[in-house]
Amino acid sequence: MSIEKKIRKAVLDAPAYHLKTEEGIKLNQNESPWDIPVHLKTEIIEKLLQTPWNRYPLGDIVPLKKKLAKLLNLWPDNLVFANGSNVLIQAIIMACAVNDKIMVLDPTFSVYELQGQLLGNTIIKYPLDENFEFDRDALIATVKKQKPKVLFIANPNAPTGNLYNLNMMRAIVEECPCLVVVDEAYYPFSGTTVINWVRQYDNLIVLRTFSKAFAMGGVRFGYLAADADIATQIEKCLLPFCISKLTAACVDTVLDHPEYVENYTSDICKERDRVVEEMKNIPGITVYPTKANFVLFKCEDSQTVFRRVLNEGVILRDVSNPTTLAKTLRVSIGTKEENNAFLSALKKAI
Ligand code: PMP
């Protein structure tokens, strides 16, 4: 029997999410360059020693939701937890759009489109202008005309790094007759959030992750905040027990220690602004404004630049595509030393 007879067409047509493992300074996945502090790891391990691993994580999630909800000034019922916000993107689409329509900005984070396609949806791509901005009223008019079930907006956007302002976001949430997912993966670096609006708008879903500012990409934890009725329905689309006791112990511990996140974030933001300024002085590249922990830039022959920088031991992300992101590369902000290595490799490559 051929593969076409065994596997759905939407799956066969979808590209795989591949990332090559290269050796070098890793500035290609917007991770934190620092691990979580060792004393917190010790605290987590001590908690895990007290926890029975043979039991399913039944009682672990409710207190954790209470704790996080209190910090966010929301109710526990507003929150859904998963092993990464990618998983929540899938659950949201599964809950509201199968063989239907979803809408994304173009360019944006690829997983919305990928998961949308896997579930048989048509993807409406709303093209951003050359500064990755859009006309608010035109976007709302497109939503009204096309009637997608869900609109995804990453804010700051990825891989572009720009931030859409709160007036813009409020108009979109108020006027779009669909679910609006605001993906705040990079929120700690921008300081701009709409999370408190979930008490007001029942079509708003805010996505967050612990993979970036919280330095826990390897642990896998993300959450969403939404109207309680919406949250309940989306939770049904997750598999039972997707948060392990190990993850719960990590999250529980780091929530008591926001200071390391604040320190890391403020160091990254300072370094980001320094790197951007230095990059602006390099002839032949265009640097885009960013409020995230990465910088997008454009240069002639970006593939050669990518390879030359790699030969100098620094791994970038080639995010280019011929239509909306021609000749662009993305660099994550690392430690001061890593960023200096990147800057000198880039100068040499150019
Ligand atoms: N949203 C955006 C905008 C991202 O850039 C990422 C990570 N690349 C995610 C979501 C997924 O994060 P997680 O590690 O929580 O699955």
mmCIF file of C-alpha atoms and ligand atoms in Angstrom:
data_model
loop_
_atom_site.group_PDB
_atom_site.id
_atom_site.type_symbol
_atom_site.label_atom_id
_atom_site.label_comp_id
_atom_site.label_asym_id
_atom_site.label_seq_id
_atom_site.Cartn_x
_atom_site.Cartn_y
_atom_site.Cartn_z
ATOM 1 C CA MET A 1 0.000 0.000 0.000
ATOM 2 C CA SER A 2 1.411 3.429 -0.921
ATOM 3 C CA ILE A 3 2.130 6.068 1.720
ATOM 4 C CA GLU A 4 -0.627 8.236 0.169
ATOM 5 C CA LYS A 5 -3.135 5.574 1.198
ATOM 6 C CA LYS A 6 -1.857 5.401 4.771
ATOM 7 C CA ILE A 7 -1.251 9.026 5.668
ATOM 8 C CA ARG A 8 -3.579 12.037 5.316
ATOM 9 C CA LYS A 9 -2.762 14.431 2.460
ATOM 10 C CA ALA A 10 -2.493 17.422 4.829
ATOM 11 C CA VAL A 11 0.269 15.580 6.698
ATOM 12 C CA LEU A 12 2.080 14.471 3.530
ATOM 13 C CA ASP A 13 2.005 18.051 2.230
ATOM 14 C CA ALA A 14 3.327 19.610 5.454
ATOM 15 C CA PRO A 15 7.038 20.359 5.863
ATOM 16 C CA ALA A 16 8.821 18.822 8.871
ATOM 17 C CA TYR A 17 10.064 21.172 11.626
ATOM 18 C CA HIS A 18 13.812 20.529 11.300
ATOM 19 C CA LEU A 19 16.703 22.171 13.046
ATOM 20 C CA LYS A 20 20.206 20.965 12.287
ATOM 21 C CA THR A 21 22.522 20.410 15.236
ATOM 22 C CA GLU A 22 25.674 22.374 14.499
ATOM 23 C CA GLU A 23 28.691 22.924 16.709
ATOM 24 C CA GLY A 24 29.322 26.456 17.925
ATOM 25 C CA ILE A 25 27.909 29.416 19.842
ATOM 26 C CA LYS A 26 24.200 28.766 19.704
ATOM 27 C CA LEU A 27 22.392 31.948 18.703
ATOM 28 C CA ASN A 28 19.693 30.281 16.614
ATOM 29 C CA GLN A 29 16.771 29.422 18.914
ATOM 30 C CA ASN A 30 16.175 32.490 21.095
ATOM 31 C CA GLU A 31 17.022 30.492 24.205
ATOM 32 C CA SER A 32 18.401 32.002 27.367
ATOM 33 C CA PRO A 33 22.209 31.878 27.245
ATOM 34 C CA TRP A 34 22.208 31.166 30.968
ATOM 35 C CA ASP A 35 20.826 28.107 32.710
ATOM 36 C CA ILE A 36 18.589 28.552 35.757
ATOM 37 C CA PRO A 37 20.645 29.155 38.934
ATOM 38 C CA VAL A 38 22.141 26.034 40.535
ATOM 39 C CA HIS A 39 20.515 26.706 43.915
ATOM 40 C CA LEU A 40 17.112 26.525 42.219
ATOM 41 C CA LYS A 41 18.025 23.274 40.522
ATOM 42 C CA THR A 42 19.003 21.899 43.923
ATOM 43 C CA GLU A 43 15.674 23.026 45.384
ATOM 44 C CA ILE A 44 13.826 21.335 42.500
ATOM 45 C CA ILE A 45 15.748 18.100 42.929
ATOM 46 C CA GLU A 46 14.986 18.099 46.646
ATOM 47 C CA LYS A 47 11.281 18.549 45.854
ATOM 48 C CA LEU A 48 11.475 15.691 43.382
ATOM 49 C CA LEU A 49 13.049 13.429 45.996
ATOM 50 C CA GLN A 50 9.959 13.970 48.176
ATOM 51 C CA THR A 51 7.563 13.260 45.298
ATOM 52 C CA PRO A 52 6.381 9.748 44.389
ATOM 53 C CA TRP A 53 7.245 9.234 40.717
ATOM 54 C CA ASN A 54 5.013 6.163 40.394
ATOM 55 C CA ARG A 55 1.849 8.287 40.752
ATOM 56 C CA TYR A 56 0.284 10.327 37.959
ATOM 57 C CA PRO A 57 0.492 14.097 38.449
ATOM 58 C CA LEU A 58 -3.055 14.463 39.748
ATOM 59 C CA GLY A 59 -2.796 16.868 42.634
ATOM 60 C CA ASP A 60 0.221 18.807 41.326
ATOM 61 C CA ILE A 61 -1.421 21.061 38.773
ATOM 62 C CA VAL A 62 -4.264 22.659 40.764
ATOM 63 C CA PRO A 63 -2.021 24.351 43.369
ATOM 64 C CA LEU A 64 0.325 25.433 40.605
ATOM 65 C CA LYS A 65 -2.536 27.040 38.691
ATOM 66 C CA LYS A 66 -3.613 28.837 41.858
ATOM 67 C CA LYS A 67 -0.100 30.132 42.389
ATOM 68 C CA LEU A 68 0.380 31.386 38.840
ATOM 69 C CA ALA A 69 -3.164 32.798 38.629
ATOM 70 C CA LYS A 70 -2.505 34.837 41.764
ATOM 71 C CA LEU A 71 0.690 36.252 40.258
ATOM 72 C CA LEU A 72 -1.173 37.150 37.067
ATOM 73 C CA ASN A 73 -4.199 38.542 38.898
ATOM 74 C CA LEU A 74 -6.465 36.000 37.179
ATOM 75 C CA TRP A 75 -8.458 32.931 38.283
ATOM 76 C CA PRO A 76 -7.026 29.399 38.056
ATOM 77 C CA ASP A 77 -9.859 28.565 35.614
ATOM 78 C CA ASN A 78 -8.449 31.102 33.188
ATOM 79 C CA LEU A 79 -5.258 29.057 32.768
ATOM 80 C CA VAL A 80 -4.351 26.017 30.687
ATOM 81 C CA PHE A 81 -0.912 24.432 31.095
ATOM 82 C CA ALA A 82 0.989 22.345 28.567
ATOM 83 C CA ASN A 83 4.430 20.988 27.828
ATOM 84 C CA GLY A 84 5.378 23.990 25.727
ATOM 85 C CA SER A 85 3.295 26.694 24.083
ATOM 86 C CA ASN A 86 3.671 24.886 20.735
ATOM 87 C CA VAL A 87 1.391 22.223 22.174
ATOM 88 C CA LEU A 88 -1.153 24.884 23.100
ATOM 89 C CA ILE A 89 -1.106 26.261 19.553
ATOM 90 C CA GLN A 90 -2.086 22.790 18.375
ATOM 91 C CA ALA A 91 -4.784 22.469 21.062
ATOM 92 C CA ILE A 92 -6.288 25.866 20.189
ATOM 93 C CA ILE A 93 -6.515 24.963 16.513
ATOM 94 C CA MET A 94 -7.918 21.541 17.331
ATOM 95 C CA ALA A 95 -10.574 23.176 19.499
ATOM 96 C CA CYS A 96 -11.728 25.735 16.970
ATOM 97 C CA ALA A 97 -10.625 25.032 13.408
ATOM 98 C CA VAL A 98 -10.443 21.672 11.651
ATOM 99 C CA ASN A 99 -10.887 21.738 7.844
ATOM 100 C CA ASP A 100 -11.738 25.407 8.303
ATOM 101 C CA LYS A 101 -9.771 28.686 8.151
ATOM 102 C CA ILE A 102 -7.143 30.302 10.314
ATOM 103 C CA MET A 103 -5.417 33.631 9.752
ATOM 104 C CA VAL A 104 -1.807 34.623 10.426
ATOM 105 C CA LEU A 105 0.382 37.606 9.729
ATOM 106 C CA ASP A 106 3.060 37.097 7.081
ATOM 107 C CA PRO A 107 5.844 36.697 8.126
ATOM 108 C CA THR A 108 5.292 35.232 11.575
ATOM 109 C CA PHE A 109 6.058 32.175 13.713
ATOM 110 C CA SER A 110 5.786 29.150 11.423
ATOM 111 C CA VAL A 111 4.077 26.756 13.847
ATOM 112 C CA TYR A 112 0.644 28.439 13.496
ATOM 113 C CA GLU A 113 0.603 27.694 9.784
ATOM 114 C CA LEU A 114 2.125 24.255 10.167
ATOM 115 C CA GLN A 115 -0.338 23.077 12.805
ATOM 116 C CA GLY A 116 -3.205 24.759 10.965
ATOM 117 C CA GLN A 117 -2.353 22.846 7.792
ATOM 118 C CA LEU A 118 -1.979 19.535 9.596
ATOM 119 C CA LEU A 119 -5.563 19.904 10.744
ATOM 120 C CA GLY A 120 -6.748 20.560 7.214
ATOM 121 C CA ASN A 121 -7.224 24.321 7.475
ATOM 122 C CA THR A 122 -6.820 26.949 4.814
ATOM 123 C CA ILE A 123 -4.273 29.508 5.997
ATOM 124 C CA ILE A 124 -5.053 33.122 5.260
ATOM 125 C CA LYS A 125 -1.770 34.994 5.296
ATOM 126 C CA TYR A 126 -2.055 38.715 5.901
ATOM 127 C CA PRO A 127 1.017 40.382 4.328
ATOM 128 C CA LEU A 128 2.931 42.818 6.510
ATOM 129 C CA ASP A 129 4.557 45.887 4.954
ATOM 130 C CA GLU A 130 8.321 46.343 4.569
ATOM 131 C CA ASN A 131 8.590 47.370 8.237
ATOM 132 C CA PHE A 132 6.475 44.364 9.302
ATOM 133 C CA GLU A 133 3.595 46.659 10.268
ATOM 134 C CA PHE A 134 -0.009 46.480 9.063
ATOM 135 C CA ASP A 135 -2.996 48.737 8.656
ATOM 136 C CA ARG A 136 -5.322 47.981 11.543
ATOM 137 C CA ASP A 137 -8.604 48.683 9.746
ATOM 138 C CA ALA A 138 -7.572 46.744 6.646
ATOM 139 C CA LEU A 139 -6.657 43.744 8.788
ATOM 140 C CA ILE A 140 -9.976 43.864 10.629
ATOM 141 C CA ALA A 141 -11.825 44.178 7.300
ATOM 142 C CA THR A 142 -9.993 41.085 6.011
ATOM 143 C CA VAL A 143 -10.976 39.111 9.101
ATOM 144 C CA LYS A 144 -14.618 40.144 8.634
ATOM 145 C CA LYS A 145 -14.533 39.154 4.975
ATOM 146 C CA GLN A 146 -12.566 35.901 5.256
ATOM 147 C CA LYS A 147 -14.147 34.749 8.540
ATOM 148 C CA PRO A 148 -11.250 32.702 9.968
ATOM 149 C CA LYS A 149 -11.991 30.881 13.216
ATOM 150 C CA VAL A 150 -8.801 32.155 14.801
ATOM 151 C CA LEU A 151 -6.268 34.921 14.209
ATOM 152 C CA PHE A 152 -2.716 34.480 15.546
ATOM 153 C CA ILE A 153 -0.582 37.506 16.366
ATOM 154 C CA ALA A 154 2.809 37.082 18.022
ATOM 155 C CA ASN A 155 3.626 40.243 19.967
ATOM 156 C CA PRO A 156 6.545 40.943 19.687
ATOM 157 C CA ASN A 157 6.308 39.268 16.311
ATOM 158 C CA ALA A 158 8.754 36.505 15.416
ATOM 159 C CA PRO A 159 11.104 36.311 13.611
ATOM 160 C CA THR A 160 10.812 40.063 13.008
ATOM 161 C CA GLY A 161 11.027 41.296 16.615
ATOM 162 C CA ASN A 162 8.708 44.307 16.245
ATOM 163 C CA LEU A 163 5.992 45.129 18.751
ATOM 164 C CA TYR A 164 2.395 46.102 17.954
ATOM 165 C CA ASN A 165 1.021 48.750 20.284
ATOM 166 C CA LEU A 166 -1.813 48.279 22.743
ATOM 167 C CA ASN A 167 -4.290 50.512 20.882
ATOM 168 C CA MET A 168 -3.806 48.399 17.799
ATOM 169 C CA MET A 169 -4.226 45.180 19.761
ATOM 170 C CA ARG A 170 -7.353 46.419 21.546
ATOM 171 C CA ALA A 171 -9.069 47.364 18.296
ATOM 172 C CA ILE A 172 -8.266 43.935 16.854
ATOM 173 C CA VAL A 173 -9.568 42.041 19.870
ATOM 174 C CA GLU A 174 -12.694 44.206 20.071
ATOM 175 C CA GLU A 175 -13.584 44.185 16.411
ATOM 176 C CA CYS A 176 -12.522 40.800 15.051
ATOM 177 C CA PRO A 177 -15.395 38.293 15.185
ATOM 178 C CA CYS A 178 -13.095 35.336 15.908
ATOM 179 C CA LEU A 179 -10.713 34.072 18.547
ATOM 180 C CA VAL A 180 -7.606 36.260 18.715
ATOM 181 C CA VAL A 181 -4.484 34.533 20.011
ATOM 182 C CA VAL A 182 -1.824 36.961 21.203
ATOM 183 C CA ASP A 183 1.382 34.966 21.525
ATOM 184 C CA GLU A 184 3.493 36.673 24.177
ATOM 185 C CA ALA A 185 6.456 34.277 24.034
ATOM 186 C CA TYR A 186 8.814 37.280 24.101
ATOM 187 C CA TYR A 187 6.734 39.467 26.410
ATOM 188 C CA PRO A 188 9.316 39.743 29.213
ATOM 189 C CA PHE A 189 11.691 41.483 26.782
ATOM 190 C CA SER A 190 9.067 43.950 25.552
ATOM 191 C CA GLY A 191 7.230 44.606 28.804
ATOM 192 C CA THR A 192 3.959 45.028 26.855
ATOM 193 C CA THR A 193 1.139 42.619 27.591
ATOM 194 C CA VAL A 194 -2.607 42.213 27.125
ATOM 195 C CA ILE A 195 -2.955 39.416 29.676
ATOM 196 C CA ASN A 196 -5.186 41.449 31.994
ATOM 197 C CA TRP A 197 -7.682 41.875 29.132
ATOM 198 C CA VAL A 198 -8.745 38.226 29.338
ATOM 199 C CA ARG A 199 -11.088 39.264 32.141
ATOM 200 C CA GLN A 200 -12.788 41.606 29.695
ATOM 201 C CA TYR A 201 -12.796 39.880 26.274
ATOM 202 C CA ASP A 202 -14.026 36.335 25.808
ATOM 203 C CA ASN A 203 -12.409 35.994 22.357
ATOM 204 C CA LEU A 204 -8.856 36.686 23.581
ATOM 205 C CA ILE A 205 -6.271 33.976 24.285
ATOM 206 C CA VAL A 206 -2.833 34.967 25.552
ATOM 207 C CA LEU A 207 0.016 32.482 25.115
ATOM 208 C CA ARG A 208 3.148 32.459 27.252
ATOM 209 C CA THR A 209 6.214 30.222 27.481
ATOM 210 C CA PHE A 210 8.935 29.487 30.021
ATOM 211 C CA SER A 211 11.357 28.625 27.191
ATOM 212 C CA LYS A 212 12.840 32.105 26.759
ATOM 213 C CA ALA A 213 13.102 34.569 29.662
ATOM 214 C CA PHE A 214 12.625 31.835 32.292
ATOM 215 C CA ALA A 215 15.563 29.866 30.824
ATOM 216 C CA MET A 216 13.642 26.577 30.773
ATOM 217 C CA GLY A 217 13.463 25.612 27.088
ATOM 218 C CA GLY A 218 14.615 22.114 27.991
ATOM 219 C CA VAL A 219 11.922 21.657 30.637
ATOM 220 C CA ARG A 220 8.993 22.343 28.258
ATOM 221 C CA PHE A 221 6.349 24.507 29.860
ATOM 222 C CA GLY A 222 3.879 26.973 28.399
ATOM 223 C CA TYR A 223 0.469 28.236 29.394
ATOM 224 C CA LEU A 224 -2.450 30.140 28.019
ATOM 225 C CA ALA A 225 -4.780 32.604 29.679
ATOM 226 C CA ALA A 226 -8.340 33.006 28.420
ATOM 227 C CA ASP A 227 -11.953 33.326 29.425
ATOM 228 C CA ALA A 228 -12.707 30.341 31.712
ATOM 229 C CA ASP A 229 -15.247 28.758 29.324
ATOM 230 C CA ILE A 230 -12.799 28.938 26.414
ATOM 231 C CA ALA A 231 -9.972 27.613 28.593
ATOM 232 C CA THR A 232 -12.098 24.608 29.611
ATOM 233 C CA GLN A 233 -12.800 23.702 25.990
ATOM 234 C CA ILE A 234 -9.180 24.045 24.875
ATOM 235 C CA GLU A 235 -7.997 21.930 27.785
ATOM 236 C CA LYS A 236 -10.108 19.053 26.414
ATOM 237 C CA CYS A 237 -7.843 19.014 23.343
ATOM 238 C CA LEU A 238 -4.733 18.272 25.395
ATOM 239 C CA LEU A 239 -3.806 14.753 26.324
ATOM 240 C CA PRO A 240 -4.288 13.929 30.007
ATOM 241 C CA PHE A 241 -1.286 14.539 32.261
ATOM 242 C CA CYS A 242 0.855 16.420 29.763
ATOM 243 C CA ILE A 243 2.571 18.279 32.619
ATOM 244 C CA SER A 244 4.858 15.832 34.432
ATOM 245 C CA LYS A 245 5.661 16.048 38.139
ATOM 246 C CA LEU A 246 9.175 17.016 37.049
ATOM 247 C CA THR A 247 7.924 20.004 35.091
ATOM 248 C CA ALA A 248 5.496 20.965 37.868
ATOM 249 C CA ALA A 249 8.333 20.988 40.420
ATOM 250 C CA CYS A 250 10.457 23.211 38.164
ATOM 251 C CA VAL A 251 7.658 25.701 37.547
ATOM 252 C CA ASP A 252 6.594 25.745 41.198
ATOM 253 C CA THR A 253 10.147 26.576 42.263
ATOM 254 C CA VAL A 254 10.972 29.249 39.717
ATOM 255 C CA LEU A 255 7.711 31.076 40.378
ATOM 256 C CA ASP A 256 9.039 31.733 43.889
ATOM 257 C CA HIS A 257 12.217 33.274 42.461
ATOM 258 C CA PRO A 258 11.286 35.903 39.892
ATOM 259 C CA GLU A 259 14.543 37.764 40.581
ATOM 260 C CA TYR A 260 16.674 35.571 38.318
ATOM 261 C CA VAL A 261 14.227 36.113 35.437
ATOM 262 C CA GLU A 262 14.303 39.868 36.028
ATOM 263 C CA ASN A 263 18.111 39.925 36.081
ATOM 264 C CA TYR A 264 18.490 37.776 32.983
ATOM 265 C CA THR A 265 15.875 39.819 31.124
ATOM 266 C CA SER A 266 17.400 43.154 31.965
ATOM 267 C CA ASP A 267 20.877 41.931 30.920
ATOM 268 C CA ILE A 268 19.509 40.593 27.640
ATOM 269 C CA CYS A 269 17.674 43.847 26.883
ATOM 270 C CA LYS A 270 20.841 45.904 27.534
ATOM 271 C CA GLU A 271 22.900 43.583 25.359
ATOM 272 C CA ARG A 272 20.218 43.607 22.648
ATOM 273 C CA ASP A 273 20.289 47.389 22.436
ATOM 274 C CA ARG A 274 24.092 47.382 22.324
ATOM 275 C CA VAL A 275 24.208 44.703 19.610
ATOM 276 C CA VAL A 276 21.641 46.590 17.514
ATOM 277 C CA GLU A 277 23.655 49.818 17.765
ATOM 278 C CA GLU A 278 26.864 48.036 16.772
ATOM 279 C CA MET A 279 25.162 46.269 13.887
ATOM 280 C CA LYS A 280 23.882 49.590 12.552
ATOM 281 C CA ASN A 281 27.523 50.623 12.065
ATOM 282 C CA ILE A 282 28.300 47.643 9.857
ATOM 283 C CA PRO A 283 27.949 48.678 6.206
ATOM 284 C CA GLY A 284 25.786 46.524 3.959
ATOM 285 C CA ILE A 285 23.266 45.312 6.506
ATOM 286 C CA THR A 286 19.800 46.517 7.453
ATOM 287 C CA VAL A 287 18.895 45.977 11.094
ATOM 288 C CA TYR A 288 15.231 45.827 12.063
ATOM 289 C CA PRO A 289 13.936 47.295 15.343
ATOM 290 C CA THR A 290 13.343 44.645 18.006
ATOM 291 C CA LYS A 291 11.649 44.343 21.381
ATOM 292 C CA ALA A 292 12.463 40.633 21.720
ATOM 293 C CA ASN A 293 15.635 38.699 22.606
ATOM 294 C CA PHE A 294 16.706 38.435 18.967
ATOM 295 C CA VAL A 295 17.565 40.691 16.055
ATOM 296 C CA LEU A 296 16.513 40.292 12.437
ATOM 297 C CA PHE A 297 18.809 41.686 9.775
ATOM 298 C CA LYS A 298 19.076 41.758 6.033
ATOM 299 C CA CYS A 299 22.178 41.568 3.872
ATOM 300 C CA GLU A 300 23.113 40.805 0.284
ATOM 301 C CA ASP A 301 23.953 37.130 -0.109
ATOM 302 C CA SER A 302 22.660 36.188 3.313
ATOM 303 C CA GLN A 303 23.447 32.522 2.725
ATOM 304 C CA THR A 304 27.143 33.245 2.297
ATOM 305 C CA VAL A 305 27.087 35.445 5.410
ATOM 306 C CA PHE A 306 25.336 32.658 7.317
ATOM 307 C CA ARG A 307 28.036 30.147 6.285
ATOM 308 C CA ARG A 308 30.926 32.495 6.988
ATOM 309 C CA VAL A 309 29.590 33.340 10.450
ATOM 310 C CA LEU A 310 29.149 29.608 11.061
ATOM 311 C CA ASN A 311 32.759 29.019 10.022
ATOM 312 C CA GLU A 312 33.714 31.517 12.716
ATOM 313 C CA GLY A 313 31.842 29.330 15.206
ATOM 314 C CA VAL A 314 28.555 31.244 15.595
ATOM 315 C CA ILE A 315 25.234 29.608 14.674
ATOM 316 C CA LEU A 316 22.576 31.980 13.326
ATOM 317 C CA ARG A 317 19.105 31.180 12.013
ATOM 318 C CA ASP A 318 18.458 31.590 8.317
ATOM 319 C CA VAL A 319 14.826 32.699 8.390
ATOM 320 C CA SER A 320 14.782 33.977 4.826
ATOM 321 C CA ASN A 321 12.123 33.208 2.287
ATOM 322 C CA PRO A 322 11.925 34.670 -1.208
ATOM 323 C CA THR A 323 8.627 36.502 -0.706
ATOM 324 C CA THR A 324 8.294 38.172 2.685
ATOM 325 C CA LEU A 325 11.739 37.726 4.257
ATOM 326 C CA ALA A 326 14.241 37.959 1.431
ATOM 327 C CA LYS A 327 17.912 37.729 2.456
ATOM 328 C CA THR A 328 17.304 37.865 6.176
ATOM 329 C CA LEU A 329 19.076 36.221 9.097
ATOM 330 C CA ARG A 330 18.200 36.184 12.781
ATOM 331 C CA VAL A 331 20.541 36.252 15.730
ATOM 332 C CA SER A 332 19.504 35.510 19.307
ATOM 333 C CA ILE A 333 21.009 37.667 22.029
ATOM 334 C CA GLY A 334 23.504 35.693 24.101
ATOM 335 C CA THR A 335 26.040 36.561 26.756
ATOM 336 C CA LYS A 336 28.276 39.591 26.226
ATOM 337 C CA GLU A 337 31.123 37.333 25.064
ATOM 338 C CA GLU A 338 28.876 35.422 22.667
ATOM 339 C CA ASN A 339 27.499 38.641 21.224
ATOM 340 C CA ASN A 340 31.016 39.998 20.740
ATOM 341 C CA ALA A 341 31.984 36.789 18.949
ATOM 342 C CA PHE A 342 28.931 37.231 16.716
ATOM 343 C CA LEU A 343 29.687 40.895 15.981
ATOM 344 C CA SER A 344 33.274 40.220 14.985
ATOM 345 C CA ALA A 345 32.266 37.175 12.904
ATOM 346 C CA LEU A 346 29.621 39.287 11.130
ATOM 347 C CA LYS A 347 32.042 42.142 10.429
ATOM 348 C CA LYS A 348 34.514 39.676 8.987
ATOM 349 C CA ALA A 349 31.821 37.900 6.938
ATOM 350 C CA ILE A 350 30.486 41.114 5.452
HETATM 351 N N1 PMP B 1 5.645 31.200 20.093
HETATM 352 C C1 PMP B 1 6.685 31.837 19.559
HETATM 353 C C2 PMP B 1 6.457 33.174 18.933
HETATM 354 C C3 PMP B 1 7.959 31.261 19.586
HETATM 355 O O1 PMP B 1 8.995 31.893 19.022
HETATM 356 C C4 PMP B 1 8.124 29.995 20.203
HETATM 357 C C5 PMP B 1 9.463 29.320 20.303
HETATM 358 N N2 PMP B 1 10.239 29.296 19.204
HETATM 359 C C6 PMP B 1 6.994 29.361 20.713
HETATM 360 C C7 PMP B 1 5.776 29.998 20.668
HETATM 361 C C8 PMP B 1 7.055 27.980 21.296
HETATM 362 O O2 PMP B 1 7.620 27.937 22.531
HETATM 363 P P1 PMP B 1 7.619 26.632 23.453
HETATM 364 O O3 PMP B 1 9.051 26.330 23.685
HETATM 365 O O4 PMP B 1 6.879 27.044 24.694
HETATM 366 O O5 PMP B 1 6.899 25.535 22.722
#
